[in-house]
Coordinates of C-alpha atoms and ligand atoms in Angstrom, one line a residue:
X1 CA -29.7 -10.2 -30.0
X2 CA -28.7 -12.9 -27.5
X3 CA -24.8 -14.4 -27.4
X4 CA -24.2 -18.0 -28.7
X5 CA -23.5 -20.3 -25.7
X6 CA -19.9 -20.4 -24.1
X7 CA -18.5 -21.5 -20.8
X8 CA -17.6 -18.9 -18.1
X9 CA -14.7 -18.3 -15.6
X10 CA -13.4 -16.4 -13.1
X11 CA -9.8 -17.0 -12.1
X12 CA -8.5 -15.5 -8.9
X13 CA -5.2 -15.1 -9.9
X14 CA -2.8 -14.4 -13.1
X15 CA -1.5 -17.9 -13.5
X16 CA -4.5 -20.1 -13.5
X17 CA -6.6 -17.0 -15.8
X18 CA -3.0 -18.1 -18.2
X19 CA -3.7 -21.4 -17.9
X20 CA -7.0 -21.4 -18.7
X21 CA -6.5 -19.1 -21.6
X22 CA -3.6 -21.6 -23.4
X23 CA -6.0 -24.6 -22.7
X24 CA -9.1 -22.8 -24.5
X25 CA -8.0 -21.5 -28.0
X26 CA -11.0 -20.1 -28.7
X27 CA -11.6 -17.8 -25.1
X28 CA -11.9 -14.7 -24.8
X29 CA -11.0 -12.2 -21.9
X30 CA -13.8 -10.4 -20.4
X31 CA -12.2 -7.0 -18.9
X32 CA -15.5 -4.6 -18.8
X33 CA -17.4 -6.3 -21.7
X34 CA -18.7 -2.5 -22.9
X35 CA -16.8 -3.6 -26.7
X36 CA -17.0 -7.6 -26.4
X37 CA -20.4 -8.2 -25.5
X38 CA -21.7 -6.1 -27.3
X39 CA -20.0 -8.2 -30.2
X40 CA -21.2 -11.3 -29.1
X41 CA -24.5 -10.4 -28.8
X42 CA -24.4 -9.1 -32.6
X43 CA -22.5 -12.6 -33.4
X44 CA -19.6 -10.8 -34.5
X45 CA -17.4 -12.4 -31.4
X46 CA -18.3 -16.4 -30.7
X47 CA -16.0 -17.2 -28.0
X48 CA -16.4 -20.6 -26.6
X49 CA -15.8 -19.6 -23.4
X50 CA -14.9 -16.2 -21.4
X51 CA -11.9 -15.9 -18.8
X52 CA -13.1 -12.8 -16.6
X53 CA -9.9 -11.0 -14.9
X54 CA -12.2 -8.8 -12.9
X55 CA -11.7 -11.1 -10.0
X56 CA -7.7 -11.2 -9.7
X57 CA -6.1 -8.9 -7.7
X58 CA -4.1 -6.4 -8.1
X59 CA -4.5 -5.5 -11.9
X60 CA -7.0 -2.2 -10.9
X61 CA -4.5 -0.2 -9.2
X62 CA -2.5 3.3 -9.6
X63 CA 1.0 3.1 -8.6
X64 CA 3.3 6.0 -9.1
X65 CA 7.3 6.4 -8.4
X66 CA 9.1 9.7 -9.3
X67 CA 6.7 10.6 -11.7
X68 CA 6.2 7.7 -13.5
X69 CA 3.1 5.6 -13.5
X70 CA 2.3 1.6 -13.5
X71 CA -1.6 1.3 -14.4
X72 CA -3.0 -2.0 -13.7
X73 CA -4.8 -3.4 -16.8
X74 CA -8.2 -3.6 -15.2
X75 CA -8.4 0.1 -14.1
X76 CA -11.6 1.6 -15.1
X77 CA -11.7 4.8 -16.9
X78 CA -13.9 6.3 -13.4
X79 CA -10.8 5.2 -11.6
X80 CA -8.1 7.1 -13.9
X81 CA -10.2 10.3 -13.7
X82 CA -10.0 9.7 -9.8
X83 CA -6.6 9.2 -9.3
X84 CA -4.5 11.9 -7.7
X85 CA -1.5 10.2 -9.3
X86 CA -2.7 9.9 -13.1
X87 CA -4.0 13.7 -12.8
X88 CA -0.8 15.5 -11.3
X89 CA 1.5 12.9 -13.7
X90 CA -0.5 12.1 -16.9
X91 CA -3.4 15.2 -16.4
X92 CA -3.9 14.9 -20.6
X93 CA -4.8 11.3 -19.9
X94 CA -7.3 12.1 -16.6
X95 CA -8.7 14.3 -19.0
X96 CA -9.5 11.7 -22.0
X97 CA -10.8 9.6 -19.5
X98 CA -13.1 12.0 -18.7
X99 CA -14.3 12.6 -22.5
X100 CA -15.0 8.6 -22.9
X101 CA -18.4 7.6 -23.6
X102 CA -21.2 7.9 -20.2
X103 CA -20.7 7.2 -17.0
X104 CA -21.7 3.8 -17.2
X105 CA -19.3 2.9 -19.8
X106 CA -16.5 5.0 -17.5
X107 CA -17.6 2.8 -14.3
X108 CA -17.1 -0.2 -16.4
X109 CA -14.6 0.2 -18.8
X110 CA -11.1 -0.6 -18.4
X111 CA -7.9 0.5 -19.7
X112 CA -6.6 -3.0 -20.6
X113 CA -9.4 -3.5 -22.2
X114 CA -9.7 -0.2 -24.4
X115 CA -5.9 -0.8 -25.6
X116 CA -6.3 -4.6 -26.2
X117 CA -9.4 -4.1 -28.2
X118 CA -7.5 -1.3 -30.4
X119 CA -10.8 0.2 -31.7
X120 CA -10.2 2.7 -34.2
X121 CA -12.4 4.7 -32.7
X122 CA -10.7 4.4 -29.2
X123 CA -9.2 7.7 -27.3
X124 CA -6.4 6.0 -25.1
X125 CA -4.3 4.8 -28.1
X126 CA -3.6 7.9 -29.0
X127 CA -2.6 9.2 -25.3
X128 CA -0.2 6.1 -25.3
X129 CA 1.4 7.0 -28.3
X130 CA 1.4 10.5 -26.9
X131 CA 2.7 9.5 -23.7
X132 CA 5.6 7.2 -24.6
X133 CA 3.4 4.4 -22.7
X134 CA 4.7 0.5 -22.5
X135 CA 2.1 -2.4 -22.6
X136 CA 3.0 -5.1 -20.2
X137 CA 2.3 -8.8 -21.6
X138 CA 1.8 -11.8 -19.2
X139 CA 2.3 -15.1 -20.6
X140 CA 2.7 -18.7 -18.8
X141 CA 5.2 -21.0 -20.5
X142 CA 5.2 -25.2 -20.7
X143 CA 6.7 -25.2 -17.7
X144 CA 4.6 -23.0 -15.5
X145 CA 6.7 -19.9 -15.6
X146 CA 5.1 -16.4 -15.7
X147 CA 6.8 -14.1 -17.6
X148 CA 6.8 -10.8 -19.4
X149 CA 7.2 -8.9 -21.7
X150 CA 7.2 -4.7 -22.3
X151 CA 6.0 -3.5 -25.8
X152 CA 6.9 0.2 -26.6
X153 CA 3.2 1.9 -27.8
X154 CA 4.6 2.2 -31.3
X155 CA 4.5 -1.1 -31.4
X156 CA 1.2 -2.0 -29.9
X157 CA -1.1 -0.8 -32.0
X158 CA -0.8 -2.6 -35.4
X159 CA -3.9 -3.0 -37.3
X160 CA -7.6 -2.7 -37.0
X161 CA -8.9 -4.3 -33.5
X162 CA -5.0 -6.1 -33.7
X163 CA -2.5 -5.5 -31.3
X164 CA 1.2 -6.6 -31.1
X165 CA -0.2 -9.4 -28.2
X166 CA 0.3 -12.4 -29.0
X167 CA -3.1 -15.1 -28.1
X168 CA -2.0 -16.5 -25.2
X169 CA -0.6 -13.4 -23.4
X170 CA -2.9 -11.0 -21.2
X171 CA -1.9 -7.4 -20.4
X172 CA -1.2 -6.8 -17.4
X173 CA 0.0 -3.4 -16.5
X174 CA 0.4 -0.1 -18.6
X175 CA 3.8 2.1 -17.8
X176 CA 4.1 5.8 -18.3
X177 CA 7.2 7.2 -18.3
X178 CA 7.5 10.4 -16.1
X179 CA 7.4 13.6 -18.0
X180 CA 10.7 15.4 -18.3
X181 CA 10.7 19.2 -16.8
X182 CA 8.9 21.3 -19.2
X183 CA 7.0 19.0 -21.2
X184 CA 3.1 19.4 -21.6
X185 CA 0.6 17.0 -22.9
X186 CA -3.0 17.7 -24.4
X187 CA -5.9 16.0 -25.8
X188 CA -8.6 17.4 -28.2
X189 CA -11.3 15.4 -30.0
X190 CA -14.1 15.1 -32.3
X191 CA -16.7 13.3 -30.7
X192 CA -19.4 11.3 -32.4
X193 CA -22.9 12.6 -31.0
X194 CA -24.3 9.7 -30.0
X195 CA -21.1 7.0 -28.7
X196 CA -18.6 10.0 -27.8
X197 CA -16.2 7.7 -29.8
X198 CA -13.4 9.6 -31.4
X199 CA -14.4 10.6 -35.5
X200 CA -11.0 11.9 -35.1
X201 CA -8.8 12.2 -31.5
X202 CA -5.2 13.7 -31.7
X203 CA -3.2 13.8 -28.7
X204 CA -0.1 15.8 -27.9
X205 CA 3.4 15.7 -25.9
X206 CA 5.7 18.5 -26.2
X207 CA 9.1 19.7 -24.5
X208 CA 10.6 22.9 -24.1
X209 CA 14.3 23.3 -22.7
X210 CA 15.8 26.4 -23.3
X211 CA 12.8 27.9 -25.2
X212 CA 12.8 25.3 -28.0
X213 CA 11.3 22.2 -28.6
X214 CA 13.3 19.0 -27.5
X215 CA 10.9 16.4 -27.8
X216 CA 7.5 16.3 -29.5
X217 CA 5.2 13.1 -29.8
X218 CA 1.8 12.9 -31.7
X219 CA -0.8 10.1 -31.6
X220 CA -3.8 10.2 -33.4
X221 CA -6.6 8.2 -33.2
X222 CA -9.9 7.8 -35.4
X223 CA -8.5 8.6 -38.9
X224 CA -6.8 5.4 -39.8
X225 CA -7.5 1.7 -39.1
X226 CA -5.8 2.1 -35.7
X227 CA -3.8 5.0 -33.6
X228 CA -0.7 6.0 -35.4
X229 CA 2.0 9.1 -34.6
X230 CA 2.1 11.9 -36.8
X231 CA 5.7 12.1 -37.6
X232 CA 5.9 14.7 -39.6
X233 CA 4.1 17.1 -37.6
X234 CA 6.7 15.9 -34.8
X235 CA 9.6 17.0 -36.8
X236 CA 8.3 19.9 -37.7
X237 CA 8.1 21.0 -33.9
X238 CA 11.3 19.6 -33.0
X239 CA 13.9 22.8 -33.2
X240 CA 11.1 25.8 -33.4
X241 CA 10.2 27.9 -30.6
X242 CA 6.9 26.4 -30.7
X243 CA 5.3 29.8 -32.2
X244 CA 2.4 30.3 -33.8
X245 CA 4.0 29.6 -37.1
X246 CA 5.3 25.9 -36.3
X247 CA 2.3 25.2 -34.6
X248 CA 0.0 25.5 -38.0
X249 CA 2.9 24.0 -39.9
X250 CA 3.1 20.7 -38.0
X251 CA -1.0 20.7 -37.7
X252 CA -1.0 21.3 -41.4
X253 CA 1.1 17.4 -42.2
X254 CA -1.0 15.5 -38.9
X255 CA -2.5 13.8 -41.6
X256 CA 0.5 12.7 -43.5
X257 CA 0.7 9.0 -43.9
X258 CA -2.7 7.9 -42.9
X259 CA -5.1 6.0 -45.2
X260 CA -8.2 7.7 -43.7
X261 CA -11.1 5.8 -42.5
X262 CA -14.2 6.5 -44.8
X263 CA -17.4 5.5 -43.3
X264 CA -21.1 6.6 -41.9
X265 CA -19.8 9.1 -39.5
X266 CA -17.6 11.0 -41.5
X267 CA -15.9 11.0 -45.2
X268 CA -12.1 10.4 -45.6
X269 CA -11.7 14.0 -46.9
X270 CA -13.4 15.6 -43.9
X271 CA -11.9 13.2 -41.7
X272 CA -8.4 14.3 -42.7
X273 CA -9.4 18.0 -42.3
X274 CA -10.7 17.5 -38.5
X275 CA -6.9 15.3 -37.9
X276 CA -5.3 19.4 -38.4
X277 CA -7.8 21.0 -37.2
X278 CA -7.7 19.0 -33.8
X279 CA -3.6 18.5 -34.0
X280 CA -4.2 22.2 -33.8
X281 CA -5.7 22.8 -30.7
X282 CA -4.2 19.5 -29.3
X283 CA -0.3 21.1 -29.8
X284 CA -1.4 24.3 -29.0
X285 CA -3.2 23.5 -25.0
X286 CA 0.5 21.2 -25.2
X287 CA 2.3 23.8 -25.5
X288 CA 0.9 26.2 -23.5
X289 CA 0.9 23.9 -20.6
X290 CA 5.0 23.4 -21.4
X291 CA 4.9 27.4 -20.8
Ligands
FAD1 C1 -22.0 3.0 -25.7 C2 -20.5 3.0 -25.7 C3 -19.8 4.1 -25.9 C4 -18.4 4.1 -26.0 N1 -17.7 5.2 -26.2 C5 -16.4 5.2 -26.2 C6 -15.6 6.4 -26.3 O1 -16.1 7.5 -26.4 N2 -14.3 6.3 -26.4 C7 -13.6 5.1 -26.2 O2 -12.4 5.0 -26.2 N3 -14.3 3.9 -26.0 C8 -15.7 4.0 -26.0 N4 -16.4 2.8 -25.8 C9 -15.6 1.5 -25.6 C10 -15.4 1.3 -24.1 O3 -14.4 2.3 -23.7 C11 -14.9 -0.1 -23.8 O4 -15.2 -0.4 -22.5 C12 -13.5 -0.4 -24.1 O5 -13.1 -0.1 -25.4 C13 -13.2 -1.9 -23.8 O6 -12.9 -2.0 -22.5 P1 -13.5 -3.2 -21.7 O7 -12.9 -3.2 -20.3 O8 -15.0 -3.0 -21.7 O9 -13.1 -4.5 -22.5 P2 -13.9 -5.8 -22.9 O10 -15.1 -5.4 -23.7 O11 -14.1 -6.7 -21.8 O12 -12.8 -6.4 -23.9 C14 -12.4 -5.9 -25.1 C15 -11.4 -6.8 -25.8 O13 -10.2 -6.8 -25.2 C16 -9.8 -8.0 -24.7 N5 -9.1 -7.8 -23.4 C17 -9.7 -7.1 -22.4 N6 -8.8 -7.0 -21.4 C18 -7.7 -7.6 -21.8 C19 -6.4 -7.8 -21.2 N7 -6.1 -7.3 -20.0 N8 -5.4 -8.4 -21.9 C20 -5.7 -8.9 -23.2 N9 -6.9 -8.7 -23.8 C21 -7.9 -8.1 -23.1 C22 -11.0 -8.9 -24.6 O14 -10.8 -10.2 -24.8 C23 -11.8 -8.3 -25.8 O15 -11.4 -8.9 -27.0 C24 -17.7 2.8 -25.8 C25 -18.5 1.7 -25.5 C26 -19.9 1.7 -25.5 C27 -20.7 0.5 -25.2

């Protein structure tokens, strides 16, 4: 299949790729095209013309400050994996990174990208929700100002390929808080055979102080119409010792709450068995790596 005709640029810097995108309504970013052109060449995506970011600078770096990290927009999966800051900070992401796709979808594809598309099927959603993660928004105003905007991951992720962005607004930068001391993070997924998208991904954040659990955060990916926290499953962790016993009682409600996706790959009902069965491993590597 070959894309309908649209108009192409390549702005060098974040105000004129604004510009550009408030004075075409009907653009499109381009980040690593692996989801949208692939959609336009199947007709599902007719942009009229494409704003590629890949030429701006500074929106494919790794910055990191006391723990925490600020993850340009365009960093490619490859580059997450690579970075000595994302792996001794965020190793649970490093490590989804590393279970996206092929290598040439990893060399392409970017985080910005994978977050604004908000595939169901996606892995990082869930390591956002996971991670506590804020979504920086650009957006130009009438009078030329820059400005933006920091949207908590809970928020992001809204609906089906829909995110709380608004049209003209780009994202920019991705923050991670630092982990507190004895927190531990995991990620475990189902992986389709053929795409390595997530039939179900379930990512895990735990604390311990004291030898109980202070802080537990959930995000699952794959089951419903976009990433969404387990809650239940975090309460259930919240106060226990992390044992055995609170483990496969949190795992057990991972599903809780989520209309599960029902499709080719895999049936609601089995899709809501794999959600336990990988908030199961995914709290327990968490927890092991809290100690
Ligand atoms: C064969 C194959 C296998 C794959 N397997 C997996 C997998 O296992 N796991 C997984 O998670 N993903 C998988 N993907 C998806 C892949 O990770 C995509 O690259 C990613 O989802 C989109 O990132 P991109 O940089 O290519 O974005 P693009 O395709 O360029 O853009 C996607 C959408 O986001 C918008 N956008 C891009 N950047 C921004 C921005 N900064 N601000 C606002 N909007 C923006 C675009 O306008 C577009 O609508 C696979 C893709 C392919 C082709």
């Amino acid at each position: 299949m070959v894309a309908a005709t649209f108009d192409y640029y390549a702005p060098s810097t974040i105000g004129s790729a604004l510009t550009l995108l408030s004075d075409n309504p009907n653009a499109k970013l381009l980040a690593g095209g692996h989801s949208l052109i692939p959609m336009m060449k199947l007709r599902l995506a007719e942009p009229d013309a494409l704003i590629d970011i890949g030429k701006i600078e500074g929106l494919s770096s790794v910055t990191e400050s006391r723990g925490a990290l600020a993850i340009g927009s365009m960093t490619t999966y490859f580059d997450i994996i690579s970075s000595e800051a994302v792996r001794a900070s965020a190793p649970a992401l490093a490590e989804a990174a590393a279970q996206v796709a092929d290598p040439q979808v990893r060399n392409m594809g970017t985080i910005g990208g994978s977050l604004a598309h908000s595939d169901p099927a996606a892995d990082l959603p869930a390591l956002m929700l996971a991670l506590d993660a804020e979504m920086v928004a650009s957006s130009r105003s009438e009078d030329g100002q820059i400005s933006a905007r920091a949207i908590s991951a809970d928020d992001f992720f809204v609906d089906l390929f829909t995110t709380a962005l608004a049209a003209d607004e780009i994202l920019t930068e991705i923050r991670i808080p630092a982990a507190a001391a004895g927190s531990g993070a995991a990620y475990a997924k189902m992986a389709n055979k053929a795409s390595h998208f997530a039939i179900v991904g379930v990512a895990a954040s735990v604390t311990v102080e004291n030898g109980t659990c202070a802080a537990a955060r959930i995000g699952v990916t794959g089951a419903g119409s976009s990433a969404s926290r387990a809650s239940e499953s975090e309460s259930r962790l919240v106060g226990s010792s992390l044992d055995e016993g609170a483990i496969l009682s949190a795992a057990g409600h991972a599903a809780d709450g989520i209309e599960m996706n029902d499709d080719i790959h895999a049936s609601a009902e089995y899709r809501e068995h794999l959600t336990k069965v990988f908030a199961l491993r995914a709290i327990r590597a968490a927890a092991a790596r809290a100690g």
